[in-house]
Amino acid sequence: MAKENLQVLNALDVAKTQWYHFSAIVIAGMGFFTDAYDLFCISLVTKLLGRIYYTVPGYPKPGTLPPNVSAAVNGVAFCGTLTGQLFFGWLGDKLGRKRVYGMTLLLMVIASLASGLSFGSSPKGVMATLCFFRFWLGFGIGGDYPLSATIMSEYANKKTRGAFIAAVFAMQGFGILTGGIVTLIVSAAFKARFPAQPYSVDPAGSTVPQADYVWRIVLMFGAIPAVMTFYSRMKMPETARYTALVEKNAKQAASDMAQVLQVSLEEEPEKLEKITRNKDYGLFSRQFLKRHGVHLLGTTTTWFLLDIAFYSQNLFQKDIFSAINWLPKAATMNALEEVYKLSRAQTLIALCGTVPGYWFTVAFIDIIGRFTIQLMGFFFMTVFMLGLAIPYHHWTTPGNHIGFVVMYGFTFFFANFGPNATTFIVPAEIFPARLRSTCHGISAAAGKAGAIIGAFGFLYASQGKSPDKRDAGYPAGIGVKNSLFVLAGCNLLGFFFTFLVPEAKGKSLEEISGDNIEEEEEEEEEEEKGAAYV
């Protein structure tokens, strides 16, 4: 039997949707918009970096980043993100959500600008400084995951909490879309102002000197949305759940939320003392393991498995772009034209496949629940991955490419209308307030470890066994078809691990996390369960 909750927390749970909900979505969402822009825009300019810094005079093909350099440039931000998720997740529970929230945004602004100002004229100098600043950019981005999710969950009412957190995460889709649009506009402007011949006609002149500005502008643009929301983040009050349940300051919690909700609230220090009694167990305690150990296993494994599949999309993007003539052979284009056509293809994919999936989750998550959406998403991702893998040769023959694109689109639609959203939402709801940010950070870091495997492990694994079916510089792998079978297996495992995660739909955060259950009552419930099994 649950204890009666604090009036201030009840008021948040039953509050009608108000302006402060939307302002919180925008403030937290713009951080995620920036995160997605910064993480995904690098893939739009890596081919340009290869042409500028690694073209070999007299070679029949334009320069490309060597495998180790490509892995470093694309992957160092993921490593920074994983580290930041763990560190800032822990710090958010120690110092408070608001205090740490500004740190992450400031770090993202500085690192975005510094990434575009990477100095040096030699390839090694430019790539080394670019990797250094992108690590710290990822570090700041990593902090945004647990803090944005936790702040939104603690501000929201229980009826529409899932939709609000999903809306914050859905800003990721707009960030990816904006990355494509900005790159499209910048490359188009430079292409019009500085025309050049294709590489096959004029290798040296196909990459104009001014192309070096393009990638720098694209990377530095990521600082703009972060700067725009910095002041608003600093003005947000600390969440009442942190102030009350972690800092144990009933007076401040009631005062802050009275201003936000524009209602009169009682302080209730005696009730707070009763609620928080015997609730100081840590992450590595027996109590946490008993209450939430299985839940943490569920959130980490499902996020890990999802991101392996989600970030492996590079396996067949190049096949799609080439098959439907969105991206001709590199030698038939100049450097700026290649950036333009690549960003155009990415923008169309984001517009048609990525963005809609996120907003389907926003619309339905509080109707059909997190568990059902995640289970459905993993199931259909498995089905469509197998649909790509089993007849893979059929899809790659002329005349069947449209079906290939449709299957590809549905795979990632059900990732976004599925576990890509729910794995972000659920860890912000099911853990106790004093460990909520930490546990979300751990779950997110597990996901980012999966992303590193998906983006780079499978980039190597998907290489063909014969040299003519491998990208330059890569060793032999198991091929795309076999890689798709492995990814389908990851999705199937994600389906089964979803059963470890509880449903949070329609419940208060204290109810689902057990923060409002007496220690004695919980022991009695455990004894009753044990007696029932006997």
PDB file of N, CA, C and O in Angstrom, residues 21 67 89 144 147-148 160 172 198 246 267 327 373 384 420 447 454 464 518:
ATOM      1  N   HIS A  21       4.629  23.389 -19.341  1.00  0.00           N
ATOM      2  CA  HIS A  21       4.938  22.096 -19.950  1.00  0.00           C
ATOM      3  C   HIS A  21       5.585  22.295 -21.321  1.00  0.00           C
ATOM      4  O   HIS A  21       6.600  21.677 -21.638  1.00  0.00           O
ATOM      5  N   PRO A  67      40.542   4.319 -43.067  1.00  0.00           N
ATOM      6  CA  PRO A  67      39.630   3.704 -42.099  1.00  0.00           C
ATOM      7  C   PRO A  67      39.856   4.127 -40.657  1.00  0.00           C
ATOM      8  O   PRO A  67      38.911   4.393 -39.918  1.00  0.00           O
ATOM      9  N   GLY A  89      25.214  12.122 -15.567  1.00  0.00           N
ATOM     10  CA  GLY A  89      24.095  11.426 -14.944  1.00  0.00           C
ATOM     11  C   GLY A  89      24.294  11.324 -13.445  1.00  0.00           C
ATOM     12  O   GLY A  89      23.377  11.605 -12.653  1.00  0.00           O
ATOM     13  N   ASP A 144      23.376  15.754 -21.636  1.00  0.00           N
ATOM     14  CA  ASP A 144      22.029  16.191 -21.978  1.00  0.00           C
ATOM     15  C   ASP A 144      21.021  15.043 -21.948  1.00  0.00           C
ATOM     16  O   ASP A 144      19.838  15.261 -21.707  1.00  0.00           O
ATOM     17  N   LEU A 147      19.842  14.344 -18.160  1.00  0.00           N
ATOM     18  CA  LEU A 147      19.281  15.549 -17.547  1.00  0.00           C
ATOM     19  C   LEU A 147      17.988  15.984 -18.229  1.00  0.00           C
ATOM     20  O   LEU A 147      17.005  16.323 -17.561  1.00  0.00           O
ATOM     21  N   SER A 148      17.959  15.977 -19.561  1.00  0.00           N
ATOM     22  CA  SER A 148      16.740  16.376 -20.282  1.00  0.00           C
ATOM     23  C   SER A 148      15.589  15.421 -19.967  1.00  0.00           C
ATOM     24  O   SER A 148      14.465  15.858 -19.704  1.00  0.00           O
ATOM     25  N   THR A 160       0.105  12.610 -19.302  1.00  0.00           N
ATOM     26  CA  THR A 160       0.760  12.853 -20.603  1.00  0.00           C
ATOM     27  C   THR A 160       2.284  12.871 -20.485  1.00  0.00           C
ATOM     28  O   THR A 160       2.965  13.394 -21.366  1.00  0.00           O
ATOM     29  N   GLN A 172      15.224  15.278 -31.701  1.00  0.00           N
ATOM     30  CA  GLN A 172      16.387  14.674 -32.346  1.00  0.00           C
ATOM     31  C   GLN A 172      16.161  14.560 -33.851  1.00  0.00           C
ATOM     32  O   GLN A 172      17.070  14.809 -34.652  1.00  0.00           O
ATOM     33  N   PRO A 198      34.181  18.179 -62.535  1.00  0.00           N
ATOM     34  CA  PRO A 198      34.220  16.904 -61.801  1.00  0.00           C
ATOM     35  C   PRO A 198      35.653  16.407 -61.634  1.00  0.00           C
ATOM     36  O   PRO A 198      36.562  16.808 -62.378  1.00  0.00           O
ATOM     37  N   VAL A 246      15.220  14.539  -2.687  1.00  0.00           N
ATOM     38  CA  VAL A 246      16.673  14.363  -2.589  1.00  0.00           C
ATOM     39  C   VAL A 246      17.279  15.380  -1.622  1.00  0.00           C
ATOM     40  O   VAL A 246      17.981  15.018  -0.674  1.00  0.00           O
ATOM     41  N   GLU A 267       3.686  23.256   2.615  1.00  0.00           N
ATOM     42  CA  GLU A 267       5.082  22.806   2.657  1.00  0.00           C
ATOM     43  C   GLU A 267       5.209  21.347   3.108  1.00  0.00           C
ATOM     44  O   GLU A 267       6.024  20.600   2.588  1.00  0.00           O
ATOM     45  N   LEU A 327      23.181   9.361 -55.389  1.00  0.00           N
ATOM     46  CA  LEU A 327      24.596   9.654 -55.206  1.00  0.00           C
ATOM     47  C   LEU A 327      25.404   8.958 -56.300  1.00  0.00           C
ATOM     48  O   LEU A 327      25.721   7.772 -56.191  1.00  0.00           O
ATOM     49  N   ILE A 373       4.706  -0.437 -27.298  1.00  0.00           N
ATOM     50  CA  ILE A 373       5.415   0.232 -28.398  1.00  0.00           C
ATOM     51  C   ILE A 373       6.814  -0.358 -28.571  1.00  0.00           C
ATOM     52  O   ILE A 373       7.270  -0.608 -29.696  1.00  0.00           O
ATOM     53  N   PHE A 384      11.623  -6.831 -40.622  1.00  0.00           N
ATOM     54  CA  PHE A 384      12.113  -6.111 -41.806  1.00  0.00           C
ATOM     55  C   PHE A 384      13.607  -6.341 -42.048  1.00  0.00           C
ATOM     56  O   PHE A 384      14.051  -6.353 -43.197  1.00  0.00           O
ATOM     57  N   ASN A 420      13.728   3.105 -30.062  1.00  0.00           N
ATOM     58  CA  ASN A 420      14.617   4.267 -30.058  1.00  0.00           C
ATOM     59  C   ASN A 420      14.061   5.379 -29.175  1.00  0.00           C
ATOM     60  O   ASN A 420      14.813   6.130 -28.560  1.00  0.00           O
ATOM     61  N   GLY A 447      23.603   2.134 -24.274  1.00  0.00           N
ATOM     62  CA  GLY A 447      23.153   2.362 -25.649  1.00  0.00           C
ATOM     63  C   GLY A 447      24.264   2.883 -26.528  1.00  0.00           C
ATOM     64  O   GLY A 447      24.431   2.440 -27.672  1.00  0.00           O
ATOM     65  N   GLY A 454      27.628  -0.810 -33.495  1.00  0.00           N
ATOM     66  CA  GLY A 454      26.822  -0.756 -34.708  1.00  0.00           C
ATOM     67  C   GLY A 454      27.465   0.071 -35.809  1.00  0.00           C
ATOM     68  O   GLY A 454      27.467  -0.321 -36.982  1.00  0.00           O
ATOM     69  N   GLY A 464      32.929  -7.283 -47.813  1.00  0.00           N
ATOM     70  CA  GLY A 464      32.909  -8.562 -48.520  1.00  0.00           C
ATOM     71  C   GLY A 464      34.214  -9.316 -48.381  1.00  0.00           C
ATOM     72  O   GLY A 464      35.240  -8.764 -47.977  1.00  0.00           O
ATOM     73  N   GLU A 518       6.129   2.298   2.087  1.00  0.00           N
ATOM     74  CA  GLU A 518       6.798   2.099   3.374  1.00  0.00           C
ATOM     75  C   GLU A 518       7.704   0.873   3.317  1.00  0.00           C
ATOM     76  O   GLU A 518       7.385  -0.123   2.683  1.00  0.00           O
TER      77      GLU A 518
END
